[in-house]
Short mmCIF file of C-alpha atoms in Angstrom, two decimals:
data_model
loop_
_atom_site.label_atom_id
_atom_site.label_comp_id
_atom_site.label_asym_id
_atom_site.label_seq_id
_atom_site.Cartn_x
_atom_site.Cartn_y
_atom_site.Cartn_z
CA MET A 1 13.11 -8.67 -8.27
CA LYS A 2 14.68 -6.08 -6.35
CA PRO A 3 13.86 -6.06 -2.80
CA PHE A 4 12.23 -2.56 -2.18
CA ASP A 5 12.66 -0.84 1.78
CA LEU A 6 9.18 -0.86 3.60
CA LYS A 7 10.17 1.99 6.62
CA THR A 8 8.92 4.30 4.22
CA ALA A 9 5.77 1.98 2.62
CA LYS A 10 2.18 2.27 2.98
CA VAL A 11 0.40 -0.92 2.77
CA ALA A 12 -2.98 -1.98 2.68
CA VAL A 13 -4.20 -5.34 3.50
CA LEU A 14 -7.12 -6.57 1.24
CA MET A 15 -9.11 -8.54 3.26
CA GLY A 16 -12.98 -9.46 3.57
CA GLY A 17 -14.08 -9.29 0.09
CA ALA A 18 -17.37 -10.81 -1.77
CA SER A 19 -16.28 -14.77 -2.14
CA ALA A 20 -17.82 -17.47 -0.06
CA GLU A 21 -14.10 -17.53 1.91
CA ARG A 22 -15.06 -13.62 3.43
CA GLU A 23 -14.84 -15.16 6.76
CA VAL A 24 -11.25 -16.79 6.24
CA SER A 25 -9.98 -14.04 4.14
CA LEU A 26 -10.58 -11.45 7.83
CA MET A 27 -9.23 -13.79 9.38
CA SER A 28 -6.12 -14.68 7.21
CA GLY A 29 -6.15 -10.19 6.77
CA HIS A 30 -5.87 -9.80 10.84
CA GLY A 31 -3.23 -11.81 11.23
CA VAL A 32 -1.50 -9.97 8.45
CA LEU A 33 -1.75 -6.94 9.63
CA ASP A 34 -0.85 -7.50 13.36
CA ALA A 35 2.35 -9.33 12.16
CA LEU A 36 3.45 -6.35 9.95
CA ARG A 37 2.70 -3.25 12.51
CA SER A 38 4.47 -5.82 14.97
CA GLN A 39 7.65 -5.06 12.60
CA GLY A 40 7.00 -1.27 11.95
CA VAL A 41 5.14 -1.50 8.78
CA ASP A 42 2.96 1.48 8.34
CA ALA A 43 -0.32 -0.95 7.69
CA GLN A 44 -3.95 -0.74 7.30
CA ALA A 45 -6.66 -2.60 6.72
CA PHE A 46 -8.84 -2.53 3.45
CA ASP A 47 -11.86 -4.22 2.82
CA PRO A 48 -12.78 -4.56 -0.68
CA ALA A 49 -16.63 -5.07 -0.49
CA GLN A 50 -16.91 -1.50 1.60
CA ARG A 51 -15.03 0.69 -0.05
CA GLU A 52 -14.11 1.46 -3.81
CA LEU A 53 -10.56 0.12 -4.64
CA ALA A 54 -9.94 3.45 -6.16
CA ASP A 55 -9.78 5.35 -2.30
CA LEU A 56 -6.10 2.95 -2.08
CA LYS A 57 -4.65 5.67 -4.83
CA HIS A 58 -6.38 8.45 -3.18
CA GLU A 59 -4.54 8.07 0.17
CA GLY A 60 -1.51 7.15 -1.23
CA PHE A 61 -1.35 3.37 -0.35
CA THR A 62 2.12 2.16 -2.22
CA CYS A 63 1.62 -1.77 -2.49
CA CYS A 64 -0.75 -3.92 -1.40
CA PHE A 65 -1.00 -7.77 0.99
CA ILE A 66 -3.71 -9.50 -0.80
CA ALA A 67 -5.14 -11.62 1.61
CA LEU A 68 -8.88 -11.88 0.17
CA HIS A 69 -9.56 -15.25 -1.08
CA GLY A 70 -11.69 -16.86 -4.15
CA ARG A 71 -13.55 -15.18 -6.47
CA PHE A 72 -12.75 -11.45 -6.53
CA GLY A 73 -9.40 -11.58 -4.84
CA GLU A 74 -7.14 -14.72 -6.50
CA ASP A 75 -8.97 -14.81 -9.45
CA GLY A 76 -7.31 -11.84 -11.37
CA THR A 77 -9.98 -9.40 -10.95
CA VAL A 78 -8.53 -7.27 -8.48
CA GLN A 79 -4.77 -7.64 -9.25
CA GLY A 80 -6.16 -5.81 -12.50
CA ALA A 81 -7.27 -3.39 -11.10
CA LEU A 82 -4.10 -3.09 -8.93
CA GLU A 83 -2.11 -2.85 -12.29
CA PHE A 84 -4.74 -0.37 -13.63
CA LEU A 85 -3.53 1.87 -10.55
CA GLY A 86 0.22 1.00 -10.87
CA ILE A 87 -0.36 -0.70 -7.18
CA PRO A 88 2.35 -3.34 -6.85
CA TYR A 89 0.74 -6.40 -4.82
CA THR A 90 1.98 -9.94 -3.16
CA GLY A 91 1.30 -12.75 -4.79
CA SER A 92 0.92 -13.87 -8.90
CA GLY A 93 -0.31 -11.69 -11.76
CA VAL A 94 -3.72 -10.99 -13.55
CA MET A 95 -3.20 -14.56 -16.08
CA ALA A 96 -1.12 -16.74 -13.69
CA SER A 97 -4.43 -15.58 -10.79
CA SER A 98 -7.23 -16.06 -13.22
CA ILE A 99 -5.83 -19.52 -14.41
CA ALA A 100 -5.17 -20.81 -11.06
CA ILE A 101 -8.56 -19.98 -9.86
CA ASP A 102 -10.49 -22.49 -12.56
CA LYS A 103 -9.76 -25.84 -11.78
CA VAL A 104 -10.52 -27.24 -15.25
CA MET A 105 -8.19 -24.55 -16.88
CA THR A 106 -5.75 -25.55 -14.75
CA LYS A 107 -6.04 -29.13 -15.42
CA ARG A 108 -5.58 -28.54 -18.93
CA ILE A 109 -2.50 -26.79 -18.90
CA TRP A 110 -0.90 -29.55 -16.74
CA ARG A 111 -2.02 -32.18 -18.67
CA ALA A 112 -0.94 -30.58 -21.88
CA GLU A 113 2.77 -30.51 -20.21
CA ASN A 114 2.64 -34.22 -18.48
CA LEU A 115 1.86 -33.22 -15.50
CA PRO A 116 0.04 -35.81 -12.95
CA THR A 117 -3.35 -34.81 -12.34
CA PRO A 118 -6.23 -36.56 -11.83
CA ALA A 119 -8.75 -37.29 -14.82
CA TRP A 120 -12.06 -35.19 -15.03
CA GLN A 121 -14.69 -34.13 -16.54
CA GLN A 122 -16.19 -30.60 -16.73
CA VAL A 123 -20.41 -31.46 -16.47
CA ASP A 124 -23.23 -28.86 -16.96
CA SER A 125 -26.77 -30.82 -15.66
CA ALA A 126 -27.02 -33.67 -13.12
CA LEU A 127 -27.77 -36.11 -16.22
CA ALA A 128 -23.94 -35.42 -17.19
CA THR A 129 -22.73 -36.15 -13.90
CA ALA A 130 -24.87 -38.73 -13.29
CA GLN A 131 -22.58 -39.96 -16.89
CA ALA A 132 -19.28 -38.85 -15.41
CA PHE A 133 -20.04 -40.72 -12.10
CA ALA A 134 -20.29 -44.22 -15.12
CA ASP A 135 -16.74 -43.43 -16.47
CA LEU A 136 -14.74 -41.59 -13.59
CA GLY A 137 -15.66 -44.42 -10.92
CA SER A 138 -16.09 -44.33 -7.92
CA PRO A 139 -15.33 -42.13 -5.09
CA MET A 140 -15.74 -39.31 -7.55
CA ILE A 141 -15.21 -35.71 -6.23
CA VAL A 142 -17.97 -33.48 -7.32
CA LYS A 143 -17.21 -29.34 -7.05
CA PRO A 144 -17.39 -25.61 -8.11
CA ALA A 145 -14.69 -24.96 -10.78
CA ARG A 146 -13.71 -21.34 -9.20
CA GLU A 147 -13.85 -21.94 -5.77
CA GLY A 148 -11.86 -23.07 -2.85
CA SER A 149 -12.30 -23.95 0.30
CA THR A 150 -14.15 -27.60 -0.64
CA ILE A 151 -17.04 -25.19 -0.47
CA GLY A 152 -19.67 -26.88 -2.72
CA LEU A 153 -17.79 -29.97 -2.86
CA THR A 154 -19.01 -33.58 -1.62
CA LYS A 155 -17.76 -36.93 -2.54
CA VAL A 156 -19.94 -38.90 -4.77
CA THR A 157 -20.01 -42.60 -3.56
CA ASP A 158 -23.59 -44.03 -5.28
CA ALA A 159 -25.39 -43.28 -9.07
CA ASP A 160 -28.57 -41.85 -6.92
CA GLN A 161 -26.27 -38.85 -5.13
CA CYS A 162 -25.01 -37.15 -7.97
CA ALA A 163 -27.87 -35.04 -8.65
CA ALA A 164 -27.13 -33.30 -5.80
CA ALA A 165 -23.95 -32.81 -5.48
CA TYR A 166 -24.49 -31.16 -8.68
CA ALA A 167 -26.29 -28.81 -7.82
CA LEU A 168 -24.36 -27.70 -4.59
CA ALA A 169 -21.74 -27.39 -6.52
CA ALA A 170 -23.30 -25.86 -9.46
CA LEU A 171 -25.24 -22.64 -6.60
CA HIS A 172 -21.43 -21.94 -5.88
CA ASP A 173 -20.26 -21.37 -10.36
CA THR A 174 -21.85 -22.23 -13.62
CA GLU A 175 -18.69 -24.19 -14.20
CA VAL A 176 -19.07 -27.64 -12.41
CA LEU A 177 -16.13 -30.50 -11.96
CA CYS A 178 -16.18 -33.82 -11.87
CA GLU A 179 -12.47 -35.27 -10.79
CA GLN A 180 -10.96 -39.15 -9.75
CA PHE A 181 -10.71 -39.82 -6.04
CA ILE A 182 -7.63 -40.46 -5.57
CA SER A 183 -6.93 -42.52 -2.16
CA GLY A 184 -3.43 -42.12 -0.25
CA ASP A 185 -1.93 -39.48 1.27
CA GLU A 186 -3.16 -35.83 1.13
CA VAL A 187 -0.07 -33.74 1.07
CA THR A 188 0.37 -30.10 0.61
CA ILE A 189 3.67 -28.05 0.10
CA ALA A 190 4.12 -24.03 -0.12
CA VAL A 191 5.85 -22.30 -2.93
CA LEU A 192 8.03 -19.38 -1.85
CA GLY A 193 9.39 -16.96 -4.93
CA THR A 194 9.05 -16.26 -8.51
CA ASP A 195 11.00 -18.10 -11.59
CA GLN A 196 14.10 -20.05 -11.03
CA SER A 197 14.36 -18.58 -7.45
CA ALA A 198 11.00 -19.95 -6.28
CA ARG A 199 11.74 -22.66 -3.58
CA THR A 200 9.41 -25.54 -1.71
CA LEU A 201 8.65 -25.27 1.94
CA PRO A 202 9.33 -28.84 4.22
CA VAL A 203 6.15 -31.21 2.90
CA ILE A 204 2.60 -31.07 5.24
CA ARG A 205 0.94 -34.45 5.17
CA ILE A 206 -3.08 -34.02 6.68
CA VAL A 207 -4.56 -36.81 8.51
CA ALA A 208 -8.40 -35.24 8.66
CA THR A 209 -11.32 -36.70 11.21
CA GLU A 210 -12.68 -39.19 9.47
CA GLY A 211 -10.59 -38.58 6.42
CA ASN A 212 -12.56 -35.48 5.39
CA TYR A 213 -11.16 -33.08 5.07
CA ASP A 214 -13.61 -30.13 4.87
CA TYR A 215 -14.14 -26.44 5.31
CA GLN A 216 -14.57 -26.87 9.15
CA ALA A 217 -11.57 -29.54 9.48
CA LYS A 218 -9.31 -26.26 7.51
CA TYR A 219 -10.30 -23.30 9.74
CA PHE A 220 -11.87 -24.37 12.63
CA THR A 221 -11.52 -28.25 14.11
CA ASN A 222 -8.25 -28.80 16.41
CA THR A 223 -8.47 -32.76 15.28
CA THR A 224 -6.55 -32.25 11.95
CA GLN A 225 -3.17 -33.76 12.26
CA TYR A 226 -1.07 -31.52 10.57
CA LEU A 227 2.55 -34.11 10.25
CA VAL A 228 5.58 -31.56 9.45
CA PRO A 229 7.66 -32.92 9.40
CA CYS A 230 5.76 -35.12 6.60
CA GLY A 231 7.22 -38.98 7.68
CA LEU A 232 6.89 -39.79 3.74
CA PRO A 233 9.96 -41.46 2.89
CA GLU A 234 12.74 -39.34 1.32
CA GLY A 235 12.95 -40.06 -2.72
CA GLU A 236 8.90 -39.10 -2.25
CA GLU A 237 9.08 -35.71 -0.44
CA ALA A 238 11.82 -34.38 -3.02
CA ALA A 239 9.77 -36.04 -5.82
CA ILE A 240 6.75 -33.53 -4.82
CA ALA A 241 8.07 -30.38 -4.39
CA GLN A 242 9.48 -31.08 -7.41
CA LEU A 243 6.56 -31.57 -8.88
CA ALA A 244 5.10 -28.80 -7.37
CA LEU A 245 8.15 -26.37 -8.43
CA GLN A 246 6.76 -27.18 -11.54
CA ALA A 247 3.16 -26.89 -11.61
CA TYR A 248 4.11 -23.53 -9.94
CA ARG A 249 6.05 -22.29 -12.82
CA THR A 250 4.12 -23.93 -15.42
CA LEU A 251 1.10 -21.66 -14.46
CA GLY A 252 3.32 -18.25 -14.09
CA CYS A 253 2.87 -18.25 -10.33
CA ARG A 254 4.95 -15.96 -8.05
CA GLY A 255 5.69 -14.20 -4.99
CA TRP A 256 4.08 -17.20 -2.87
CA GLY A 257 1.85 -20.43 -3.28
CA ARG A 258 0.46 -23.63 -2.16
CA ALA A 259 0.12 -26.68 -4.30
CA ASP A 260 -2.39 -29.39 -2.99
CA VAL A 261 -0.93 -32.87 -4.00
CA MET A 262 -2.55 -36.98 -3.80
CA VAL A 263 -0.24 -39.69 -3.35
CA ASP A 264 -1.98 -42.59 -4.08
CA ALA A 265 -1.47 -45.28 -2.06
CA ARG A 266 -0.93 -48.46 -4.32
CA THR A 267 0.98 -47.28 -6.66
CA ARG A 268 2.24 -43.89 -4.46
CA ARG A 269 2.48 -41.06 -7.37
CA PRO A 270 1.54 -37.90 -6.82
CA TYR A 271 -1.54 -35.98 -8.36
CA LEU A 272 -1.69 -32.49 -8.67
CA LEU A 273 -4.99 -31.04 -7.31
CA GLU A 274 -4.89 -27.03 -7.34
CA ILE A 275 -2.91 -24.35 -6.60
CA ASN A 276 -4.13 -21.72 -4.40
CA THR A 277 -2.65 -18.32 -5.10
CA SER A 278 -3.87 -16.51 -2.11
CA PRO A 279 -2.92 -18.72 0.82
CA GLY A 280 -4.56 -18.67 4.08
CA MET A 281 -2.77 -16.93 6.43
CA THR A 282 -4.97 -18.34 9.78
CA SER A 283 -3.81 -20.02 12.97
CA HIS A 284 -4.94 -22.92 10.89
CA SER A 285 -3.57 -21.49 8.34
CA LEU A 286 -0.42 -23.71 6.15
CA VAL A 287 1.69 -21.90 4.86
CA PRO A 288 2.77 -20.51 8.10
CA MET A 289 3.43 -23.89 9.64
CA ALA A 290 5.38 -24.92 6.42
CA ALA A 291 6.81 -21.60 7.15
CA ARG A 292 7.58 -21.91 10.68
CA ALA A 293 9.00 -25.57 10.53
CA ALA A 294 11.43 -23.67 8.00
CA GLY A 295 12.36 -21.47 11.04
CA ILE A 296 10.82 -18.74 9.51
CA SER A 297 8.13 -16.62 11.61
CA TYR A 298 5.07 -15.85 10.56
CA PRO A 299 5.82 -11.62 10.98
CA GLU A 300 9.13 -12.34 8.91
CA LEU A 301 6.89 -14.62 6.36
CA CYS A 302 4.97 -12.14 5.51
CA LEU A 303 7.78 -8.58 5.55
CA GLU A 304 8.96 -11.39 2.64
CA LEU A 305 5.87 -11.76 0.81
CA ILE A 306 5.08 -7.56 0.51
CA ARG A 307 9.29 -6.94 0.55
CA HIS A 308 8.81 -8.55 -3.13
CA ALA A 309 5.04 -7.19 -4.14
CA THR A 310 5.59 -5.90 -7.91
CA LEU A 311 3.30 -4.98 -11.04
CA ASP A 312 3.27 -7.40 -13.76
CA TYR A 313 3.25 -4.11 -16.38
CA SER A 314 6.40 -1.57 -14.75
CA GLU A 315 8.67 -1.76 -11.79
CA PRO A 316 8.40 -2.64 -7.86
CA LEU A 317 8.46 0.41 -5.73
CA ASN A 318 12.09 2.09 -5.39
CA GLN A 319 13.53 -0.19 -8.23
CA SER A 320 15.25 1.77 -11.10
CA THR A 321 14.58 0.51 -14.81
CA PRO A 322 18.56 0.72 -16.05
#
């Protein structure tokens, strides 16, 4: 895919939105906006929760940097609207976005492709959650199937917690996922590019206070440790990076993404948890951190992503068809 020239582009940075991750999206969006403007790009903020997407076409925007997180931004809905409007955008297309946001569907595809992911059950009641706890064992993770940033997530260690855990997850989604807890090293791997040109950035190992990497620890706490170099044996790091690439390509992701992985402390086997197709770009976010470790500054990262904005069903800007 040929990059297009940003000198004449008018870029909308989509931020905010209507998801539970609105606050984080605004932080990501403002960071991207400042970075693009610092590089001379004509970039403007655009909040889909406050404006009609059709305004993008009416106001002559030529591409979009999607800094939205969660539903209505990372789930294929905005991507589909931009396809209809014919405005290229960053990140994965409609299908990959809609699959990756759904942890159950993602797991089904990975399992079909023999990629390792923790055992799971989809549940529809507190009673089913209790049965999943009996089947999967303790600890067990209960979470909404289509949310991010650990919103609505509970680590269950006792059967008496199942009803409350289900109720919390069900507040955020009609689909609830129970997942076997993997005890070990928590790592994340950013991927840039598309198809065979996709490449990984350095693996980051996350060490959270009291082992609880929740919403607060992700975005607002300074005690969480992010280790890069990750400190894992070289062979393990290479295997994790290769697994992340496989997971990314299997779902049809493009542009960029971030895979979250747990490494079993006993077997040292890595297990895929999920892929984020519109990762955070805040001061605490992991993709900019990995890029920095690879010698890529935050503004350079933003420029690389927006230069490769594209559509599922037409050519990128300024790229002619043979």
